XYZ file of C-alpha atoms in Angstrom:
617
model
C 55.737 39.254 -33.945
C 52.069 39.524 -32.854
C 50.966 37.354 -35.778
C 53.513 34.700 -34.765
C 52.200 34.690 -31.208
C 48.585 34.390 -32.429
C 49.573 31.574 -34.761
C 51.390 29.800 -31.928
C 48.363 30.047 -29.577
C 45.976 28.847 -32.309
C 48.271 25.913 -33.104
C 48.495 25.054 -29.393
C 44.690 25.103 -28.982
C 44.179 22.852 -32.028
C 46.866 20.481 -30.835
C 45.419 20.375 -27.330
C 41.883 19.722 -28.616
C 43.115 17.047 -31.000
C 45.214 15.414 -28.311
C 42.351 15.315 -25.816
C 39.922 13.921 -28.387
C 42.442 11.409 -29.660
C 43.291 10.352 -26.117
C 39.645 9.684 -25.281
C 39.244 7.574 -28.426
C 42.392 5.622 -27.722
C 41.442 5.136 -24.067
C 37.984 3.902 -25.038
C 39.285 1.672 -27.775
C 41.944 0.057 -25.646
C 39.916 -0.211 -22.429
C 39.693 -3.975 -22.738
C 43.496 -4.188 -22.898
C 43.859 -2.203 -19.629
C 42.101 -5.045 -17.773
C 45.118 -7.305 -18.399
C 42.952 -9.991 -19.961
C 44.662 -13.165 -21.132
C 44.420 -14.259 -24.758
C 42.037 -17.002 -23.671
C 39.790 -14.448 -21.912
C 39.806 -12.091 -24.920
C 38.890 -14.980 -27.177
C 36.011 -15.919 -24.860
C 34.590 -12.380 -25.059
C 34.846 -12.342 -28.857
C 33.024 -15.694 -29.041
C 30.354 -14.576 -26.533
C 29.335 -10.997 -27.497
C 25.997 -11.425 -25.713
C 25.614 -12.902 -22.233
C 22.302 -13.637 -20.501
C 21.580 -12.321 -17.011
C 19.295 -13.519 -14.210
C 18.151 -10.417 -12.358
C 16.101 -9.656 -9.269
C 12.843 -7.997 -10.298
C 12.120 -6.344 -6.915
C 15.291 -5.712 -4.888
C 15.706 -1.917 -5.020
C 18.014 -0.036 -4.881
C 20.380 -2.888 -5.831
C 18.417 -4.383 -8.714
C 14.836 -4.214 -9.949
C 12.797 -4.253 -13.156
C 10.401 -1.523 -14.277
C 7.810 -1.945 -17.021
C 7.200 1.368 -18.805
C 6.100 2.483 -22.261
C 9.647 1.624 -23.403
C 9.200 -1.947 -22.227
C 11.058 -3.756 -19.445
C 14.051 -1.890 -17.958
C 16.703 -3.306 -15.607
C 17.642 -0.652 -13.017
C 19.602 -0.133 -9.805
C 23.201 -0.188 -8.575
C 23.854 -3.576 -10.208
C 22.398 -2.363 -13.536
C 24.670 0.709 -13.611
C 27.667 -1.464 -12.662
C 26.833 -3.882 -15.491
C 26.658 -0.984 -17.995
C 30.116 0.065 -16.872
C 31.395 -3.505 -17.425
C 29.778 -3.602 -20.884
C 31.931 -0.628 -21.892
C 34.995 -2.205 -20.274
C 34.562 -5.647 -21.824
C 32.920 -4.803 -25.155
C 30.040 -7.265 -24.676
C 26.303 -6.965 -24.036
C 24.616 -8.339 -20.904
C 20.954 -9.111 -21.677
C 18.522 -9.526 -18.736
C 16.040 -12.390 -18.972
C 12.691 -10.713 -18.263
C 9.243 -12.133 -17.412
C 10.587 -14.705 -14.926
C 10.899 -14.756 -11.146
C 14.314 -14.800 -9.476
C 13.553 -18.334 -8.284
C 13.077 -19.393 -11.920
C 16.284 -17.562 -12.880
C 18.187 -19.646 -10.300
C 16.742 -22.839 -11.793
C 17.951 -21.764 -15.261
C 21.355 -20.952 -13.755
C 21.539 -24.472 -12.319
C 20.773 -25.791 -15.823
C 23.518 -23.572 -17.321
C 20.997 -21.511 -19.339
C 21.845 -18.183 -17.653
C 25.407 -16.860 -17.823
C 25.571 -14.153 -15.147
C 23.849 -13.166 -11.903
C 24.894 -9.500 -11.445
C 23.811 -9.075 -7.813
C 23.468 -12.143 -5.582
C 24.426 -13.249 -2.073
C 26.112 -16.535 -1.171
C 24.121 -19.441 0.268
C 25.131 -23.116 0.604
C 22.387 -24.123 -1.859
C 23.514 -21.648 -4.529
C 27.192 -22.542 -4.038
C 26.382 -26.017 -5.437
C 26.057 -24.575 -8.943
C 27.388 -21.001 -8.843
C 30.876 -19.513 -8.600
C 31.159 -16.035 -7.031
C 33.338 -12.962 -7.556
C 34.520 -10.968 -4.558
C 31.619 -8.944 -3.058
C 31.311 -5.439 -4.535
C 28.314 -4.328 -2.432
C 27.980 -4.673 1.316
C 25.218 -3.397 3.635
C 24.068 -4.710 7.040
C 21.198 -7.138 7.455
C 18.781 -5.897 10.142
C 15.481 -6.889 11.748
C 12.604 -4.515 10.932
C 9.477 -4.282 13.118
C 6.627 -1.867 13.802
C 7.345 1.020 16.168
C 4.650 -0.310 18.521
C 5.724 -3.942 18.158
C 7.237 -6.308 20.774
C 10.843 -5.922 21.900
C 13.256 -7.703 19.543
C 16.945 -7.703 20.389
C 18.219 -10.568 18.226
C 17.191 -13.317 15.802
C 16.373 -15.594 18.760
C 13.709 -13.110 19.934
C 11.808 -13.878 16.691
C 10.950 -17.331 18.076
C 7.187 -17.879 17.785
C 6.584 -14.567 16.005
C 4.911 -14.001 12.641
C 7.818 -13.148 10.313
C 7.440 -11.962 6.705
C 9.864 -13.656 4.295
C 10.600 -14.327 0.612
C 11.703 -17.915 0.050
C 14.235 -17.024 -2.654
C 16.141 -14.530 -0.445
C 19.331 -15.593 1.328
C 17.923 -14.597 4.732
C 15.450 -17.499 4.577
C 18.350 -19.923 4.070
C 20.455 -18.270 6.802
C 17.765 -18.563 9.490
C 16.934 -22.177 8.584
C 20.586 -23.315 8.499
C 22.036 -21.327 11.409
C 19.097 -21.089 13.827
C 17.326 -24.463 13.663
C 16.120 -23.984 17.255
C 14.173 -20.825 16.298
C 10.606 -21.586 15.198
C 9.072 -18.894 12.985
C 5.493 -18.504 11.810
C 6.290 -17.478 8.233
C 4.189 -15.008 6.240
C 5.556 -15.642 2.746
C 5.494 -12.679 0.358
C 6.487 -12.238 -3.288
C 9.102 -9.485 -2.784
C 10.859 -7.269 -0.209
C 8.385 -4.415 -0.652
C 5.505 -6.757 0.206
C 7.429 -7.968 3.279
C 7.783 -4.429 4.646
C 4.165 -3.638 3.810
C 3.025 -6.792 5.657
C 4.871 -5.662 8.802
C 3.527 -2.103 8.455
C -0.070 -3.393 8.170
C 0.318 -5.795 11.120
C 0.082 -8.976 9.031
C 3.546 -9.892 10.295
C 5.505 -8.756 13.345
C 8.965 -8.537 11.780
C 11.146 -9.238 8.756
C 14.885 -9.475 8.041
C 16.117 -7.240 5.222
C 19.139 -5.410 3.895
C 19.332 -1.974 5.575
C 19.850 -0.121 2.273
C 16.862 -1.881 0.671
C 14.698 -1.181 3.736
C 15.655 2.511 3.806
C 14.937 2.905 0.085
C 11.520 1.220 0.234
C 10.406 2.751 3.571
C 11.068 6.243 2.172
C 9.483 5.395 -1.179
C 6.313 3.862 0.330
C 6.041 6.238 3.315
C 5.976 3.362 5.854
C 6.676 5.668 8.797
C 5.528 3.173 11.473
C 8.530 0.867 10.852
C 11.824 0.875 12.754
C 15.153 -0.977 12.876
C 14.550 -3.311 15.838
C 17.951 -5.023 16.037
C 21.065 -6.032 14.084
C 21.656 -9.621 12.947
C 24.687 -11.860 13.622
C 25.536 -11.976 9.902
C 26.809 -8.396 9.816
C 26.842 -7.044 6.297
C 24.867 -8.573 3.444
C 27.630 -9.141 0.888
C 26.510 -9.058 -2.749
C 28.661 -10.321 -5.593
C 28.384 -11.406 -9.207
C 28.135 -15.107 -9.969
C 28.419 -17.447 -12.946
C 27.674 -21.172 -13.381
C 30.487 -23.421 -12.120
C 30.937 -24.567 -15.715
C 32.172 -21.059 -16.748
C 35.169 -20.270 -14.465
C 36.740 -18.109 -17.190
C 33.725 -15.756 -17.153
C 34.012 -15.385 -13.391
C 37.677 -14.367 -13.764
C 36.746 -11.810 -16.447
C 34.002 -10.325 -14.295
C 36.393 -10.099 -11.345
C 38.906 -8.167 -13.447
C 36.125 -5.882 -14.638
C 34.983 -5.182 -11.076
C 38.580 -4.602 -9.957
C 38.959 -1.975 -12.695
C 36.131 0.198 -11.335
C 37.602 3.237 -9.625
C 36.384 4.560 -6.228
C 35.098 7.666 -8.066
C 32.985 5.561 -10.438
C 31.730 3.438 -7.557
C 30.740 6.525 -5.535
C 28.884 8.070 -8.485
C 26.752 4.934 -8.850
C 26.026 4.598 -5.130
C 25.221 8.292 -4.680
C 22.698 8.025 -7.533
C 20.707 5.321 -5.731
C 21.530 5.916 -2.047
C 21.437 9.726 -1.838
C 20.932 10.923 1.766
C 18.338 13.605 2.468
C 19.164 16.158 5.167
C 16.548 18.219 6.977
C 16.254 21.773 5.678
C 15.153 22.841 9.130
C 18.695 23.236 10.416
C 19.962 26.800 10.167
C 23.185 26.677 8.063
C 24.573 29.598 10.044
C 24.216 27.667 13.297
C 25.699 24.537 11.731
C 28.730 26.516 10.549
C 29.015 28.175 13.937
C 29.033 24.821 15.727
C 31.381 23.256 13.196
C 33.930 26.057 13.675
C 33.683 25.877 17.475
C 34.005 22.078 17.630
C 36.791 22.043 15.045
C 38.684 24.712 16.965
C 38.214 22.821 20.212
C 39.325 19.538 18.624
C 42.446 21.183 17.192
C 43.236 22.760 20.556
C 42.941 19.465 22.427
C 44.943 17.663 19.736
C 47.692 20.292 20.030
C 47.866 19.881 23.794
C 48.091 16.071 23.567
C 50.707 16.267 20.827
C 52.697 18.811 22.813
C 52.613 16.643 25.964
C 53.718 13.485 24.088
C 56.647 15.266 22.476
C 57.792 16.958 25.675
C 57.509 14.382 28.453
C 61.092 15.117 29.575
C 60.601 18.861 29.871
C 61.032 20.554 33.179
C 58.318 20.766 35.853
C 57.562 24.407 35.005
C 56.522 23.445 31.462
C 54.275 20.622 32.764
C 52.543 23.067 35.099
C 52.017 25.433 32.179
C 50.545 22.559 30.126
C 48.094 21.689 32.905
C 47.043 25.314 33.120
C 46.490 25.442 29.358
C 44.392 22.285 29.511
C 42.375 23.762 32.359
C 41.702 26.866 30.243
C 40.622 24.687 27.344
C 38.212 22.765 29.587
C 36.824 26.034 30.934
C 36.355 27.262 27.364
C 34.637 24.014 26.422
C 32.345 24.307 29.447
C 31.481 27.888 28.498
C 30.465 26.812 24.991
C 28.404 24.009 26.523
C 26.559 26.328 28.918
C 25.851 29.356 26.721
C 24.360 27.311 23.877
C 20.627 28.000 23.519
C 19.900 24.415 22.472
C 19.481 21.566 25.019
C 22.707 19.506 25.142
C 23.297 16.362 27.219
C 25.960 13.700 27.751
C 24.589 10.174 28.273
C 26.381 6.937 29.228
C 25.909 3.561 27.497
C 23.148 2.599 29.979
C 21.086 5.646 28.964
C 21.789 7.648 32.155
C 22.450 11.411 31.908
C 25.952 12.402 33.044
C 25.811 16.110 32.204
C 23.341 18.737 30.920
C 23.459 22.447 30.103
C 21.193 25.302 31.259
C 18.962 25.056 28.181
C 18.107 21.481 29.185
C 17.180 22.724 32.665
C 14.856 25.343 31.125
C 13.091 22.980 28.741
C 12.540 20.180 31.320
C 11.987 22.279 34.461
C 14.621 20.147 36.252
C 17.912 21.373 37.710
C 21.263 20.012 36.517
C 21.575 18.115 39.807
C 18.157 16.502 39.238
C 19.023 15.651 35.624
C 22.374 13.945 36.315
C 21.779 10.292 37.184
C 18.292 10.313 35.643
C 17.289 8.030 32.760
C 17.411 9.977 29.484
C 14.189 8.314 28.253
C 12.246 9.518 31.326
C 12.348 13.085 29.945
C 10.036 12.259 27.029
C 6.407 11.390 26.362
C 7.521 8.357 24.332
C 10.256 6.739 26.427
C 10.521 3.694 24.108
C 11.248 5.915 21.092
C 13.910 7.765 23.121
C 15.531 4.461 24.151
C 15.400 3.291 20.530
C 17.237 6.449 19.459
C 20.074 5.677 21.904
C 20.260 2.018 20.773
C 20.375 3.036 17.102
C 23.118 5.563 17.869
C 25.290 2.919 19.560
C 24.635 0.614 16.597
C 25.334 3.114 13.782
C 27.575 5.692 15.615
C 25.239 8.613 14.845
C 21.547 9.364 14.320
C 20.377 12.566 12.638
C 17.019 14.349 13.022
C 15.421 12.023 15.592
C 12.182 13.694 16.742
C 11.142 13.503 20.423
C 8.773 15.377 22.738
C 10.136 16.683 26.063
C 7.920 16.342 29.147
C 8.155 19.459 31.329
C 7.321 19.077 35.050
C 5.141 22.197 34.726
C 2.969 20.522 32.094
C 4.243 22.337 28.972
C 5.647 19.842 26.473
C 8.229 20.739 23.826
C 8.874 19.078 20.447
C 12.555 18.837 19.530
C 14.774 17.433 16.774
C 17.762 15.487 18.163
C 21.152 14.718 16.676
C 22.955 11.892 18.519
C 26.612 10.928 18.150
C 28.854 8.427 19.948
C 32.003 9.529 21.773
C 34.785 6.991 22.276
C 37.795 6.529 24.562
C 41.404 6.390 23.388
C 41.035 2.690 22.476
C 38.091 3.367 20.183
C 35.438 1.852 22.494
C 32.127 3.721 22.726
C 31.753 5.178 26.213
C 28.638 7.303 25.795
C 26.436 9.476 23.633
C 26.405 13.217 22.990
C 22.940 14.663 22.215
C 22.009 18.109 20.889
C 18.396 19.187 20.310
C 16.579 21.984 18.505
C 13.167 23.250 19.732
C 10.660 22.816 16.873
C 7.429 23.287 18.861
C 6.252 26.340 16.926
C 7.067 24.696 13.623
C 5.218 21.540 14.717
C 2.106 23.534 15.655
C 2.231 25.323 12.297
C 2.672 22.003 10.444
C -0.356 20.518 12.209
C -2.433 23.594 11.366
C -1.370 23.505 7.741
C -1.979 19.755 7.558
C -5.434 20.183 9.075
C -6.260 22.995 6.652
C -5.037 20.924 3.704
C -6.786 17.677 4.627
C -9.842 18.522 6.746
C -13.251 19.924 5.903
C -13.491 23.055 8.041
C -17.217 22.690 8.820
C -17.472 18.993 9.749
C -13.902 18.042 10.716
C -14.043 15.081 8.295
C -11.560 14.438 5.505
C -12.049 16.918 2.691
C -12.661 15.700 -0.858
C -8.994 15.728 -1.954
C -7.706 13.951 1.150
C -10.500 11.373 0.988
C -9.653 10.600 -2.660
C -5.962 10.174 -1.755
C -6.886 7.754 1.082
C -9.260 5.905 -1.225
C -6.600 5.439 -3.914
C -4.092 4.017 -1.399
C -6.600 1.594 0.162
C -7.869 0.584 -3.287
C -4.363 -0.231 -4.572
C -3.626 -2.286 -1.444
C -6.879 -4.217 -1.864
C -6.058 -4.759 -5.535
C -2.520 -5.994 -4.722
C -3.690 -8.428 -2.026
C -7.022 -9.296 -3.685
C -8.802 -8.190 -0.514
C -12.389 -7.082 0.058
C -13.208 -3.372 -0.060
C -16.517 -1.500 -0.196
C -17.442 2.141 -0.703
C -20.653 3.853 0.408
C -21.950 7.250 -0.717
C -24.720 8.938 1.273
C -26.405 12.303 1.294
C -29.186 13.994 3.224
C -32.692 13.626 1.830
C -34.386 16.972 0.997
C -31.542 18.946 2.534
C -32.574 22.040 0.581
C -35.796 22.146 2.597
C -33.757 22.355 5.808
C -31.889 25.414 4.519
C -35.030 27.014 3.077
C -37.111 26.451 6.229
C -34.668 27.080 9.078
C -31.756 28.837 7.333
C -28.153 27.938 6.528
C -27.067 27.973 10.166
C -29.460 25.114 10.835
C -28.144 23.344 7.736
C -24.559 23.706 9.012
C -25.595 22.316 12.410
C -27.181 19.271 10.737
C -23.989 18.646 8.689
C -21.809 18.845 11.806
C -24.029 16.594 13.915
C -24.445 14.082 11.081
C -20.643 13.897 10.762
C -20.356 13.099 14.488
C -22.916 10.298 14.112
C -20.930 8.851 11.182
C -17.660 8.932 13.126
C -19.282 7.140 16.081
C -21.141 4.610 13.942
C -18.509 3.415 11.451
C -15.242 1.692 12.402
C -12.072 3.635 13.158
C -10.414 1.875 10.192
C -13.085 3.222 7.816
C -12.272 6.503 6.055
C -15.091 9.086 6.015
C -15.070 12.254 3.920
C -17.309 15.128 2.917
C -17.097 15.202 -0.867
C -19.840 17.713 -1.645
C -22.385 20.044 -0.035
C -24.515 17.411 1.710
C -22.822 14.392 0.127
C -20.501 12.106 2.098
C -18.492 8.971 1.348
C -17.128 6.055 3.400
C -14.472 3.624 2.181
C -14.420 0.366 4.167
C -11.316 -1.851 3.803
C -11.540 -5.619 4.441
C -15.340 -5.354 4.045
C -17.615 -7.311 1.688
C -20.980 -6.002 0.516
C -23.003 -7.863 3.189
C -20.914 -6.259 5.954
C -21.115 -2.888 4.201
C -24.921 -3.145 3.989
C -25.173 -3.971 7.731
C -22.951 -1.016 8.680
C -24.797 1.384 6.354
C -28.223 0.225 7.538
C -27.135 0.719 11.150
C -26.087 4.274 10.310
C -29.310 4.993 8.386
C -31.468 3.904 11.350
C -29.346 5.964 13.756
C -29.864 9.107 11.644
C -33.593 8.435 11.307
C -34.050 8.116 15.091
C -31.958 11.185 15.992
C -33.563 14.580 16.732
C -31.389 17.520 15.686
C -32.101 20.437 18.027
C -31.904 23.914 16.506
C -32.972 26.795 18.731
C -36.442 25.660 19.906
C -37.114 23.242 17.039
C -36.352 19.545 16.639
C -35.341 18.623 13.089
C -35.831 15.141 11.604
C -33.664 14.080 8.667
C -32.982 10.885 6.749
C -30.190 9.722 4.451
C -30.031 7.662 1.261
C -27.020 5.371 0.825
C -25.501 3.714 -2.250
C -22.944 0.869 -1.918
C -20.466 -0.743 -4.324
C -18.050 -3.614 -3.609
C -14.647 -3.954 -5.278
C -14.182 -7.155 -7.295
C -10.437 -7.962 -7.500
C -11.044 -10.278 -10.466
C -12.032 -7.367 -12.726
C -10.231 -4.335 -14.123
C -12.363 -1.970 -12.051
C -10.629 1.300 -11.053
C -11.335 3.474 -8.016
C -13.151 5.912 -10.317
C -15.309 3.073 -11.648
C -16.136 1.978 -8.091
C -17.079 5.521 -7.072
C -19.310 5.850 -10.152
C -21.054 2.544 -9.338
C -21.762 3.628 -5.740
C -22.989 7.027 -7.023
C -25.444 5.268 -9.361
C -26.579 3.105 -6.432
C -27.193 6.264 -4.365
C -29.424 7.712 -7.083
C -31.299 4.392 -7.258
C -31.935 4.632 -3.496
C -33.307 8.166 -3.962
C -35.448 7.135 -6.935
C -36.984 4.292 -4.898
C -38.268 6.598 -2.142
C -35.167 7.754 -0.212
C -34.263 6.839 3.392
C -32.880 3.496 2.246
C -29.691 1.548 1.472
C -29.137 0.210 -2.047
C -26.176 -2.019 -2.999
C -25.094 -2.260 -6.643
C -24.787 -5.752 -8.159
C -21.330 -5.300 -9.672
């Protein structure tokens, strides 16, 4: 009997394994049939096993091209969607590399490119392209610097310097729909360059897809950018397109897109648009709040449901319902008051309508003084606070928005805010609910750690590692934009004699005072670092060698004329300076440039010290 049972289980396992394996093979082999393709469409796919694609080379996270040791690679949401369609349709989509998207559109007009996997509709493109239904949709927004002018709509861009890429649909939209708006265009080669131009102040704004902006701002660390305003076009709808001469291919692509399940779609989007949540929030407190708010929501829902179902009940039951609602409100108020975090209710005009005791403590204002006051007036940066409210009304919620409370007693508090919109029974936003977490101690610790990690403890200048990181960033930007950049290395002449004669305390004093002279002499945009014992470096962006020589000579003379007082002695020192200028037309690296300036420094020392020498590179 036992043997029969074992045999039965073994047989069942083999059958199950075989069935699952066989099912996967059958499903994969017949996937094309599940798309309900016509005979004509199947024939087309058999006759066209390879289809060419025109792809955007710099439109992350939707589509972009990377050049690695494996060669060119097409990546992004569109690329993963195309790979899914390749398995569905049994064909290969081959990107056409080494061309711009503008050139790809020209080839599409000539019928030499079969598919555009991720493209938005414009009147010009509609002349030669036929589109599927959109399969990606994200809002178009106006991006500006945090300290830039107020921009509330596209019309507010009138007369401003706006970064743009001619091949993007936004350029066509503004020209066709806002002819009365005059823009001073700063044309760039891709979206990343547009955002960088705004961040660096070369342009005042740009119009981009919100998902693309979020991806690139996080990737490039462009923390001085903000969403200034929405646009009247709503979502940027992206579809696939084929030449008008190939309507059958458009129908096939549409069937392929329709076959993608929500699960498959979510997997692709989560891969490229994964949200990062702050690890600073205590999970225990989050769970605590979630349980309280969920319980409260269920209670209120139960009361409303009960009242709607029992409108004809007797007066005694209605009185009981009112009493229950009163208890619920009292319970809600208790939760509101005992919470240790500052919590406020704010109307659509940004005026406080309610606040708990923790808000009173952190601001030094009573609840009576808080109600009716502008929310933004509580903070050191009122514009950033107002922006947080505007963004919340625009996107329904804003997480981890950092603000600094101003206390009437002079003690300011850093806090992380979570904003969410509350709506009336018709779904219209009536106000904003804000909850904050005091992060002052963490902020102080972060600043201390940052200072320890980036600053030379003796002089207060950038330490070697931080200076090299700054130098690499500025060098790459100069290389990208073919801009001027110079680097100067200087050290103190005969510094050993200072230490030997007056001691190391005198040497430390000279290093500190020399650092102060450098900070006061060079521009605020120049990066100064202590890279060795008595050796310093200055990287000067947007500076040619003539300007670098003038600045260095000014500093040298200042040092020479300064008396460094130590105890009862006056110390005289001089510096030698070596300069190198970056030539964007060469393959020079930042290490090469540093080596050239180092050689120039040694030439200055060899020629008698107390001089500036510029390399002829």
